[in-house]
PDB file of C-alpha atoms in Angstrom:
ATOM      1  CA  MET F   1     227.149  53.997  28.038  1.00 87.00           C
ATOM      2  CA  TRP F   2     225.951  57.097  29.903  1.00 88.00           C
ATOM      3  CA  THR F   3     227.692  60.333  29.745  1.00 89.00           C
ATOM      4  CA  THR F   4     228.578  62.068  32.953  1.00 89.00           C
ATOM      5  CA  TRP F   5     225.648  63.811  34.710  1.00 89.00           C
ATOM      6  CA  THR F   6     225.301  67.452  33.959  1.00 89.00           C
ATOM      7  CA  SER F   7     225.505  69.964  36.755  1.00 89.00           C
ATOM      8  CA  TRP F   8     222.363  70.488  38.787  1.00 88.00           C
ATOM      9  CA  THR F   9     219.998  73.072  37.397  1.00 86.00           C
ATOM     10  CA  SER F  10     219.008  76.148  39.393  1.00 84.00           C
ATOM     11  CA  CYS F  11     216.355  75.554  42.047  1.00 84.00           C
ATOM     12  CA  SER F  12     212.866  75.884  40.635  1.00 79.00           C
ATOM     13  CA  VAL F  13     211.999  78.496  43.344  1.00 82.00           C
ATOM     14  CA  THR F  14     214.068  81.362  44.609  1.00 76.00           C
ATOM     15  CA  CYS F  15     212.827  81.082  48.180  1.00 78.00           C
ATOM     16  CA  GLY F  16     210.872  78.885  50.451  1.00 72.00           C
ATOM     17  CA  ASP F  17     210.239  75.180  50.387  1.00 74.00           C
ATOM     18  CA  GLY F  18     209.142  72.871  47.546  1.00 76.00           C
ATOM     19  CA  GLY F  19     211.827  73.755  45.053  1.00 82.00           C
ATOM     20  CA  LYS F  20     213.355  71.155  42.731  1.00 88.00           C
ATOM     21  CA  GLU F  21     216.663  70.937  40.940  1.00 85.00           C
ATOM     22  CA  SER F  22     217.553  68.432  38.173  1.00 90.00           C
ATOM     23  CA  ARG F  23     220.416  67.008  36.096  1.00 91.00           C
ATOM     24  CA  SER F  24     220.613  64.878  33.000  1.00 90.00           C
ATOM     25  CA  ARG F  25     222.871  62.500  31.063  1.00 89.00           C
ATOM     26  CA  THR F  26     222.817  60.995  27.619  1.00 89.00           C
ATOM     27  CA  CYS F  27     223.474  57.399  26.447  1.00 88.00           C
ATOM     28  CA  THR F  28     226.070  58.482  24.002  1.00 86.00           C
ATOM     29  CA  LYS F  29     229.305  57.289  25.357  1.00 82.00           C
ATOM     30  CA  PRO F  30     229.027  55.346  23.121  1.00 84.00           C
ATOM     31  CA  ALA F  31     225.577  55.258  21.821  1.00 84.00           C
ATOM     32  CA  PRO F  32     224.235  51.781  21.255  1.00 86.00           C
ATOM     33  CA  SER F  33     224.785  50.513  17.702  1.00 85.00           C
ATOM     34  CA  ASP F  34     224.479  47.420  15.623  1.00 82.00           C
ATOM     35  CA  GLY F  35     221.791  46.026  17.880  1.00 82.00           C
ATOM     36  CA  GLY F  36     223.577  46.942  21.031  1.00 81.00           C
ATOM     37  CA  LYS F  37     221.532  47.520  24.154  1.00 86.00           C
ATOM     38  CA  GLY F  38     220.610  50.922  25.339  1.00 83.00           C
ATOM     39  CA  CYS F  39     221.894  52.329  28.630  1.00 88.00           C
ATOM     40  CA  GLU F  40     220.110  51.184  31.766  1.00 86.00           C
ATOM     41  CA  GLY F  41     218.667  53.745  34.155  1.00 84.00           C
ATOM     42  CA  ASP F  42     217.128  57.220  33.883  1.00 86.00           C
ATOM     43  CA  ASP F  43     218.492  59.989  31.875  1.00 86.00           C
ATOM     44  CA  GLN F  44     216.931  62.512  34.340  1.00 90.00           C
ATOM     45  CA  ASP F  45     217.573  62.937  38.049  1.00 86.00           C
ATOM     46  CA  GLU F  46     215.617  65.317  40.385  1.00 91.00           C
ATOM     47  CA  GLN F  47     215.918  66.331  44.037  1.00 86.00           C
ATOM     48  CA  GLU F  48     214.611  68.923  46.465  1.00 85.00           C
ATOM     49  CA  CYS F  49     216.740  72.009  46.754  1.00 82.00           C
ATOM     50  CA  GLN F  50     217.558  74.453  49.620  1.00 73.00           C
ATOM     51  CA  THR F  51     217.168  78.213  48.905  1.00 67.00           C
ATOM     52  CA  THR F  52     218.719  81.303  50.365  1.00 68.00           C
ATOM     53  CA  PRO F  53     216.836  82.889  52.076  1.00 68.00           C
ATOM     54  CA  PRO F  54     215.134  79.728  53.134  1.00 72.00           C
ATOM     55  CA  VAL F  55     211.719  81.529  53.542  1.00 78.00           C
ATOM     56  CA  CYS F  56     210.053  83.655  50.855  1.00 82.00           C
ATOM     57  CA  ALA F  57     209.064  87.271  51.590  1.00 84.00           C
ATOM     58  CA  VAL F  58     205.224  87.440  51.473  1.00 87.00           C
ATOM     59  CA  ASP F  59     203.509  90.786  50.730  1.00 90.00           C
ATOM     60  CA  GLY F  60     200.399  91.513  52.734  1.00 91.00           C
ATOM     61  CA  SER F  61     196.992  91.587  51.071  1.00 93.00           C
ATOM     62  CA  TRP F  62     193.734  93.006  52.419  1.00 94.00           C
ATOM     63  CA  GLN F  63     190.820  90.974  53.607  1.00 95.00           C
ATOM     64  CA  SER F  64     187.364  92.123  52.468  1.00 94.00           C
ATOM     65  CA  TRP F  65     185.886  95.103  54.269  1.00 93.00           C
ATOM     66  CA  SER F  66     183.830  94.389  57.373  1.00 93.00           C
ATOM     67  CA  SER F  67     180.224  95.550  57.596  1.00 92.00           C
ATOM     68  CA  TRP F  68     179.693  99.157  58.658  1.00 92.00           C
ATOM     69  CA  SER F  69     179.524  99.624  62.408  1.00 91.00           C
ATOM     70  CA  ASP F  70     176.538 101.080  64.267  1.00 91.00           C
ATOM     71  CA  CYS F  71     176.352 104.864  64.250  1.00 90.00           C
ATOM     72  CA  SER F  72     178.376 106.540  66.971  1.00 89.00           C
ATOM     73  CA  ARG F  73     175.223 108.438  67.992  1.00 88.00           C
ATOM     74  CA  THR F  74     171.796 107.039  68.701  1.00 85.00           C
ATOM     75  CA  CYS F  75     170.032 110.096  67.304  1.00 84.00           C
ATOM     76  CA  GLY F  76     170.644 113.356  65.543  1.00 80.00           C
ATOM     77  CA  ASP F  77     173.305 114.558  63.172  1.00 82.00           C
ATOM     78  CA  GLY F  78     177.055 114.275  63.501  1.00 85.00           C
ATOM     79  CA  GLY F  79     177.326 110.545  64.095  1.00 88.00           C
ATOM     80  CA  MET F  80     179.929 108.448  62.318  1.00 92.00           C
ATOM     81  CA  GLU F  81     180.085 104.808  61.227  1.00 93.00           C
ATOM     82  CA  THR F  82     183.243 102.804  60.476  1.00 95.00           C
ATOM     83  CA  ARG F  83     184.344  99.633  58.766  1.00 94.00           C
ATOM     84  CA  THR F  84     187.670  97.811  58.884  1.00 95.00           C
ATOM     85  CA  ARG F  85     189.738  95.352  56.915  1.00 95.00           C
ATOM     86  CA  ALA F  86     192.744  93.340  57.993  1.00 93.00           C
ATOM     87  CA  CYS F  87     196.007  92.979  56.089  1.00 93.00           C
ATOM     88  CA  SER F  88     195.845  89.237  56.528  1.00 92.00           C
ATOM     89  CA  ASN F  89     195.024  87.746  53.160  1.00 93.00           C
ATOM     90  CA  PRO F  90     197.894  86.944  53.569  1.00 91.00           C
ATOM     91  CA  ALA F  91     199.611  88.877  56.281  1.00 91.00           C
ATOM     92  CA  PRO F  92     203.024  90.202  55.245  1.00 91.00           C
ATOM     93  CA  SER F  93     205.895  87.932  56.310  1.00 86.00           C
ATOM     94  CA  ALA F  94     209.617  87.362  55.811  1.00 82.00           C
ATOM     95  CA  GLY F  95     210.105  91.003  54.955  1.00 84.00           C
ATOM     96  CA  GLY F  96     207.133  91.218  52.632  1.00 86.00           C
ATOM     97  CA  ARG F  97     205.429  94.572  52.091  1.00 92.00           C
ATOM     98  CA  ASP F  98     202.472  95.774  54.124  1.00 93.00           C
ATOM     99  CA  CYS F  99     199.144  96.347  52.452  1.00 93.00           C
ATOM    100  CA  VAL F 100     198.788  99.684  50.731  1.00 93.00           C
ATOM    101  CA  GLY F 101     195.909 101.862  51.952  1.00 91.00           C
ATOM    102  CA  ASN F 102     193.949 102.278  55.194  1.00 93.00           C
ATOM    103  CA  GLY F 103     192.596  99.545  57.337  1.00 91.00           C
ATOM    104  CA  THR F 104     189.730 101.786  58.557  1.00 95.00           C
ATOM    105  CA  GLU F 105     187.148 103.889  56.711  1.00 94.00           C
ATOM    106  CA  THR F 106     184.846 106.393  58.412  1.00 94.00           C
ATOM    107  CA  GLN F 107     181.782 108.147  57.038  1.00 92.00           C
ATOM    108  CA  GLY F 108     178.586 109.787  58.172  1.00 89.00           C
ATOM    109  CA  CYS F 109     175.853 107.419  59.240  1.00 88.00           C
ATOM    110  CA  VAL F 110     174.574 106.533  55.774  1.00 86.00           C
ATOM    111  CA  SER F 111     174.353 102.782  56.021  1.00 82.00           C
ATOM    112  CA  ASN F 112     172.830 102.854  59.503  1.00 82.00           C
ATOM    113  CA  PRO F 113     170.908 106.134  59.751  1.00 85.00           C
ATOM    114  CA  VAL F 114     169.504 107.247  63.121  1.00 83.00           C
ATOM    115  CA  PRO F 115     166.431 109.352  63.926  1.00 85.00           C
ATOM    116  CA  SER F 116     166.579 112.989  64.950  1.00 83.00           C
ATOM    117  CA  CYS F 117     167.267 113.574  68.642  1.00 83.00           C
ATOM    118  CA  SER F 118     164.650 115.019  70.972  1.00 86.00           C
ATOM    119  CA  VAL F 119     166.027 118.405  71.958  1.00 87.00           C
ATOM    120  CA  ASN F 120     164.892 119.940  75.225  1.00 91.00           C
ATOM    121  CA  GLY F 121     164.439 123.685  75.125  1.00 93.00           C
ATOM    122  CA  MET F 122     166.814 125.997  76.964  1.00 95.00           C
ATOM    123  CA  TRP F 123     166.184 129.593  78.010  1.00 96.00           C
ATOM    124  CA  GLY F 124     167.929 132.425  76.242  1.00 95.00           C
ATOM    125  CA  SER F 125     169.186 135.470  78.125  1.00 96.00           C
ATOM    126  CA  TRP F 126     166.729 137.843  79.826  1.00 96.00           C
ATOM    127  CA  THR F 127     165.836 140.979  77.896  1.00 96.00           C
ATOM    128  CA  LEU F 128     166.497 144.383  79.426  1.00 96.00           C
ATOM    129  CA  TRP F 129     164.001 145.592  82.045  1.00 94.00           C
ATOM    130  CA  SER F 130     161.036 147.470  80.654  1.00 93.00           C
ATOM    131  CA  GLY F 131     160.206 151.002  81.750  1.00 91.00           C
ATOM    132  CA  CYS F 132     158.233 151.443  84.963  1.00 91.00           C
ATOM    133  CA  SER F 133     154.483 150.964  84.549  1.00 90.00           C
ATOM    134  CA  GLU F 134     153.824 154.222  86.404  1.00 90.00           C
ATOM    135  CA  SER F 135     155.319 157.687  85.983  1.00 87.00           C
ATOM    136  CA  CYS F 136     155.426 158.320  89.724  1.00 87.00           C
ATOM    137  CA  ASP F 137     154.998 156.546  93.050  1.00 85.00           C
ATOM    138  CA  GLN F 138     155.363 152.764  92.810  1.00 88.00           C
ATOM    139  CA  GLY F 139     154.846 150.640  89.726  1.00 91.00           C
ATOM    140  CA  THR F 140     156.243 147.471  88.226  1.00 94.00           C
ATOM    141  CA  ARG F 141     158.723 146.681  85.508  1.00 94.00           C
ATOM    142  CA  SER F 142     159.207 143.420  83.686  1.00 96.00           C
ATOM    143  CA  ARG F 143     161.558 141.468  81.481  1.00 97.00           C
ATOM    144  CA  ILE F 144     161.142 138.339  79.389  1.00 97.00           C
ATOM    145  CA  ARG F 145     163.177 135.506  77.970  1.00 97.00           C
ATOM    146  CA  TYR F 146     162.570 133.037  75.156  1.00 96.00           C
ATOM    147  CA  CYS F 147     162.853 129.260  75.082  1.00 95.00           C
ATOM    148  CA  SER F 148     165.097 129.412  72.044  1.00 94.00           C
ATOM    149  CA  SER F 149     168.614 128.499  73.046  1.00 93.00           C
ATOM    150  CA  PRO F 150     167.846 125.948  71.632  1.00 93.00           C
ATOM    151  CA  PRO F 151     164.106 125.678  71.068  1.00 94.00           C
ATOM    152  CA  PRO F 152     162.560 122.285  71.852  1.00 92.00           C
ATOM    153  CA  SER F 153     162.294 119.927  68.880  1.00 87.00           C
ATOM    154  CA  ASP F 154     161.341 116.340  68.089  1.00 84.00           C
ATOM    155  CA  ASP F 155     159.173 115.994  71.198  1.00 85.00           C
ATOM    156  CA  GLY F 156     161.762 117.638  73.430  1.00 88.00           C
ATOM    157  CA  GLU F 157     160.550 119.315  76.623  1.00 92.00           C
ATOM    158  CA  TYR F 158     159.752 123.011  76.841  1.00 94.00           C
ATOM    159  CA  CYS F 159     161.892 125.146  79.123  1.00 94.00           C
ATOM    160  CA  ASP F 160     161.094 124.882  82.812  1.00 94.00           C
ATOM    161  CA  GLY F 161     160.226 128.102  84.616  1.00 93.00           C
ATOM    162  CA  GLU F 162     158.581 131.429  83.832  1.00 95.00           C
ATOM    163  CA  TYR F 163     159.216 133.355  80.671  1.00 94.00           C
ATOM    164  CA  GLN F 164     158.471 136.669  82.399  1.00 95.00           C
ATOM    165  CA  GLU F 165     159.393 138.193  85.742  1.00 95.00           C
ATOM    166  CA  GLU F 166     158.355 141.420  87.418  1.00 95.00           C
ATOM    167  CA  GLU F 167     159.748 143.583  90.180  1.00 94.00           C
ATOM    168  CA  PRO F 168     158.541 146.792  91.836  1.00 93.00           C
ATOM    169  CA  CYS F 169     159.959 150.110  90.731  1.00 89.00           C
ATOM    170  CA  GLU F 170     159.708 153.287  92.835  1.00 81.00           C
ATOM    171  CA  LEU F 171     159.816 156.800  91.445  1.00 78.00           C
ATOM    172  CA  ARG F 172     159.195 160.258  92.860  1.00 85.00           C
ATOM    173  CA  PRO F 173     155.877 160.662  94.736  1.00 88.00           C
ATOM    174  CA  CYS F 174     152.938 161.522  92.496  1.00 87.00           C
ATOM    175  CA  PRO F 175     151.320 164.968  92.814  1.00 90.00           C
ATOM    176  CA  SER F 176     148.110 164.474  94.752  1.00 90.00           C
ATOM    177  CA  ASP F 177     145.315 166.966  94.102  1.00 93.00           C
ATOM    178  CA  GLY F 178     143.213 167.985  97.037  1.00 94.00           C
ATOM    179  CA  MET F 179     139.650 166.723  97.358  1.00 96.00           C
ATOM    180  CA  TRP F 180     136.859 168.149  99.474  1.00 96.00           C
ATOM    181  CA  SER F 181     135.629 166.354 102.521  1.00 95.00           C
ATOM    182  CA  SER F 182     131.886 165.965 102.877  1.00 95.00           C
ATOM    183  CA  TRP F 183     129.905 169.079 103.846  1.00 95.00           C
ATOM    184  CA  GLN F 184     129.329 169.480 107.553  1.00 95.00           C
ATOM    185  CA  GLN F 185     125.797 169.757 108.852  1.00 95.00           C
ATOM    186  CA  TRP F 186     124.128 173.142 108.458  1.00 94.00           C
ATOM    187  CA  SER F 187     124.585 175.367 111.482  1.00 93.00           C
ATOM    188  CA  LEU F 188     121.644 176.603 113.508  1.00 91.00           C
ATOM    189  CA  CYS F 189     119.921 179.689 112.199  1.00 90.00           C
ATOM    190  CA  SER F 190     121.520 182.919 113.367  1.00 89.00           C
ATOM    191  CA  VAL F 191     118.177 184.070 114.835  1.00 89.00           C
ATOM    192  CA  THR F 192     115.365 182.230 116.532  1.00 84.00           C
ATOM    193  CA  CYS F 193     112.719 184.053 114.556  1.00 85.00           C
ATOM    194  CA  GLY F 194     112.507 186.259 111.541  1.00 83.00           C
ATOM    195  CA  ASP F 195     115.092 186.403 108.760  1.00 86.00           C
ATOM    196  CA  GLY F 196     118.509 184.936 109.546  1.00 90.00           C
ATOM    197  CA  TYR F 197     121.296 182.878 108.038  1.00 93.00           C
ATOM    198  CA  ARG F 198     122.821 179.493 108.503  1.00 94.00           C
ATOM    199  CA  ASP F 199     126.022 178.093 107.015  1.00 95.00           C
ATOM    200  CA  ARG F 200     128.031 174.936 106.549  1.00 96.00           C
ATOM    201  CA  TYR F 201     131.691 174.153 105.872  1.00 96.00           C
ATOM    202  CA  ARG F 202     133.887 171.597 104.149  1.00 96.00           C
ATOM    203  CA  VAL F 203     137.651 171.048 104.292  1.00 96.00           C
ATOM    204  CA  CYS F 204     140.134 170.315 101.490  1.00 95.00           C
ATOM    205  CA  SER F 205     141.447 167.239 103.267  1.00 94.00           C
ATOM    206  CA  ASN F 206     140.199 164.163 101.412  1.00 94.00           C
ATOM    207  CA  PRO F 207     143.094 164.095 100.640  1.00 93.00           C
ATOM    208  CA  VAL F 208     145.074 167.213 101.446  1.00 95.00           C
ATOM    209  CA  PRO F 209     146.988 168.370  98.318  1.00 94.00           C
ATOM    210  CA  SER F 210     150.587 167.139  98.380  1.00 92.00           C
ATOM    211  CA  ASN F 211     153.683 166.875  96.213  1.00 89.00           C
ATOM    212  CA  GLY F 212     152.636 169.814  94.090  1.00 89.00           C
ATOM    213  CA  GLY F 213     149.015 168.721  93.688  1.00 91.00           C
ATOM    214  CA  LYS F 214     146.247 171.261  93.088  1.00 94.00           C
ATOM    215  CA  ASN F 215     144.090 172.763  95.800  1.00 95.00           C
ATOM    216  CA  CYS F 216     140.395 171.983  95.824  1.00 95.00           C
ATOM    217  CA  MET F 217     138.255 173.966  93.408  1.00 95.00           C
ATOM    218  CA  GLY F 218     135.225 175.772  94.765  1.00 93.00           C
ATOM    219  CA  LYS F 219     134.145 177.289  98.074  1.00 94.00           C
ATOM    220  CA  SER F 220     134.753 175.932 101.493  1.00 94.00           C
ATOM    221  CA  GLU F 221     131.659 177.691 102.922  1.00 96.00           C
ATOM    222  CA  GLU F 222     128.017 177.918 101.914  1.00 95.00           C
ATOM    223  CA  THR F 223     125.431 180.295 103.413  1.00 95.00           C
ATOM    224  CA  MET F 224     121.654 180.261 103.048  1.00 93.00           C
ATOM    225  CA  LYS F 225     118.760 182.256 104.472  1.00 92.00           C
ATOM    226  CA  CYS F 226     116.596 180.806 107.179  1.00 88.00           C
ATOM    227  CA  ASN F 227     113.194 181.984 108.499  1.00 78.00           C
ATOM    228  CA  TYR F 228     111.439 179.699 110.859  1.00 71.00           C
ATOM    229  CA  LYS F 229     108.679 182.089 111.986  1.00 81.00           C
ATOM    230  CA  ASN F 230     107.917 185.796 112.399  1.00 83.00           C
ATOM    231  CA  CYS F 231     109.247 187.299 115.598  1.00 85.00           C
ATOM    232  CA  LEU F 232     106.781 188.645 118.229  1.00 87.00           C
ATOM    233  CA  ILE F 233     106.877 192.444 118.120  1.00 88.00           C
ATOM    234  CA  ASP F 234     105.722 194.226 121.251  1.00 91.00           C
ATOM    235  CA  GLY F 235     104.176 197.608 120.751  1.00 92.00           C
ATOM    236  CA  GLY F 236     106.202 200.696 121.653  1.00 95.00           C
ATOM    237  CA  TRP F 237     105.021 204.238 122.438  1.00 95.00           C
ATOM    238  CA  THR F 238     105.837 207.144 120.269  1.00 95.00           C
ATOM    239  CA  SER F 239     106.954 210.346 122.006  1.00 95.00           C
ATOM    240  CA  TRP F 240     104.301 212.493 123.618  1.00 95.00           C
ATOM    241  CA  SER F 241     102.796 215.091 121.391  1.00 95.00           C
ATOM    242  CA  PRO F 242     102.892 218.745 122.549  1.00 96.00           C
ATOM    243  CA  TRP F 243     100.196 219.835 125.016  1.00 94.00           C
ATOM    244  CA  SER F 244      97.035 221.028 123.422  1.00 94.00           C
ATOM    245  CA  SER F 245      95.640 224.527 124.036  1.00 94.00           C
ATOM    246  CA  CYS F 246      93.823 224.916 127.327  1.00 93.00           C
ATOM    247  CA  SER F 247      90.142 224.340 127.049  1.00 92.00           C
ATOM    248  CA  LYS F 248      89.477 227.581 129.058  1.00 92.00           C
ATOM    249  CA  THR F 249      91.216 230.845 129.445  1.00 91.00           C
ATOM    250  CA  CYS F 250      90.438 231.010 133.195  1.00 91.00           C
ATOM    251  CA  ALA F 251      88.691 229.212 135.990  1.00 88.00           C
ATOM    252  CA  GLY F 252      90.390 225.871 135.303  1.00 87.00           C
ATOM    253  CA  GLY F 253      90.508 224.390 131.952  1.00 91.00           C
ATOM    254  CA  VAL F 254      92.084 221.142 130.583  1.00 95.00           C
ATOM    255  CA  GLU F 255      94.971 220.610 128.252  1.00 96.00           C
ATOM    256  CA  THR F 256      95.894 217.213 126.707  1.00 96.00           C
ATOM    257  CA  ARG F 257      98.687 215.456 124.961  1.00 96.00           C
ATOM    258  CA  HIS F 258      98.863 212.067 123.146  1.00 96.00           C
ATOM    259  CA  ARG F 259     101.186 209.258 122.254  1.00 95.00           C
ATOM    260  CA  PHE F 260     100.605 206.250 119.987  1.00 95.00           C
ATOM    261  CA  CYS F 261     101.497 202.572 120.308  1.00 94.00           C
ATOM    262  CA  SER F 262     103.172 202.559 116.917  1.00 93.00           C
ATOM    263  CA  ASN F 263     106.874 202.648 117.648  1.00 94.00           C
ATOM    264  CA  PRO F 264     106.566 199.856 116.705  1.00 93.00           C
ATOM    265  CA  THR F 265     103.061 198.609 116.358  1.00 93.00           C
ATOM    266  CA  ALA F 266     102.520 195.314 118.122  1.00 90.00           C
ATOM    267  CA  LYS F 267     102.632 192.414 115.620  1.00 89.00           C
ATOM    268  CA  PHE F 268     102.604 188.644 115.468  1.00 85.00           C
ATOM    269  CA  GLY F 269     101.163 188.288 118.929  1.00 86.00           C
ATOM    270  CA  GLY F 270     103.393 190.903 120.540  1.00 87.00           C
ATOM    271  CA  LYS F 271     102.197 192.841 123.586  1.00 92.00           C
ATOM    272  CA  GLU F 272     100.369 196.099 123.264  1.00 93.00           C
ATOM    273  CA  CYS F 273     101.874 199.130 124.928  1.00 93.00           C
ATOM    274  CA  THR F 274     101.342 199.446 128.673  1.00 94.00           C
ATOM    275  CA  GLY F 275      99.911 202.709 129.932  1.00 91.00           C
ATOM    276  CA  ASP F 276      97.729 205.453 128.515  1.00 93.00           C
ATOM    277  CA  GLY F 277      97.896 207.050 125.180  1.00 91.00           C
ATOM    278  CA  GLU F 278      96.597 210.332 126.545  1.00 95.00           C
ATOM    279  CA  GLU F 279      97.485 212.576 129.456  1.00 95.00           C
ATOM    280  CA  ARG F 280      95.333 215.472 130.835  1.00 94.00           C
ATOM    281  CA  SER F 281      96.444 218.385 132.905  1.00 93.00           C
ATOM    282  CA  VAL F 282      94.574 221.313 134.570  1.00 93.00           C
ATOM    283  CA  CYS F 283      95.365 224.624 133.016  1.00 92.00           C
ATOM    284  CA  ASN F 284      94.359 228.299 133.612  1.00 90.00           C
ATOM    285  CA  ASP F 285      93.113 227.447 137.083  1.00 88.00           C
ATOM    286  CA  PHE F 286      92.917 231.085 138.212  1.00 88.00           C
ATOM    287  CA  PRO F 287      89.703 233.018 138.644  1.00 90.00           C
ATOM    288  CA  CYS F 288      88.491 234.870 135.700  1.00 89.00           C
ATOM    289  CA  GLY F 289      89.303 238.631 135.757  1.00 80.00           C
ATOM    290  CA  ILE F 290      92.359 238.267 137.978  1.00 72.00           C
ATOM    291  CA  GLY F 291      94.830 236.928 135.515  1.00 62.00           C
ATOM    292  CA  PRO F 292      97.084 233.998 135.808  1.00 63.00           C
ATOM    293  CA  LYS F 293      99.168 233.410 138.879  1.00 61.00           C
ATOM    294  CA  PRO F 294     102.673 234.528 138.516  1.00 58.00           C
ATOM    295  CA  ASP F 295     105.104 231.695 137.964  1.00 56.00           C
ATOM    296  CA  PHE F 296     107.944 232.048 140.436  1.00 52.00           C
ATOM    297  CA  GLY F 297     109.542 228.891 139.276  1.00 48.00           C
ATOM    298  CA  GLY F 298     108.348 227.124 142.342  1.00 44.00           C
ATOM    299  CA  ALA F 299     106.126 224.244 142.748  1.00 39.00           C
TER     300      ALA F 299
END
């Protein structure tokens, strides 16, 4: 005969479905003897069991990492790539713990490197203006800039525009030294014949000295002798010489005086003196033995 069933064992699982519980009995009440038959039936009994809580807590577990993403930049440095994994192998449930760690990893673009970027050049700041190209009057000054902020690289374009610019700069007027104008024509000779002079002039006006400039060096006038031909010299009489002694002492003699055409002598085709070079006069025109006529101062 069977003994009474034992109490049910604890459920084979502490949570969730699929658990089993069992009980047993023994054929010992009494045990078969002296050829008696054994007990009929099973000595083991098993059934599904209900747990509390009815669902097991499942801790999350990571899936494998995804492939690395494309780089966040298409060129140049500084790009990042990422990969992810999901806490779904399995996902946590019924109060189970989440996966430990990060679901995302980020790194520089090692797995998917990108080429260097083409960098277009940009102008730096202008330098200070240079000094004026001239020390007076008007000149120019300049300044420059460099295509270096940044410089072009990897087939990037050079900066657009001029690297240098100029502007006029005005200072005090320059001293201007005087310069002679051209000589004027020679003047006419001061005489029409014989020795004379002629002159010519120039003016310090090409340009006139200004702003402290120096006057012209040298003379403003030149003089030179001129002699086209000898002048005609007409003859001129000298003074009359004293009267000569009378050729007779009585009865009418002759006395003479002379002058010469030498004051001046006629030259170079000049006219000879007009008139006589000798004059005669009657003298001692009284009869011999009587004596000279008294001179009463009359005619």
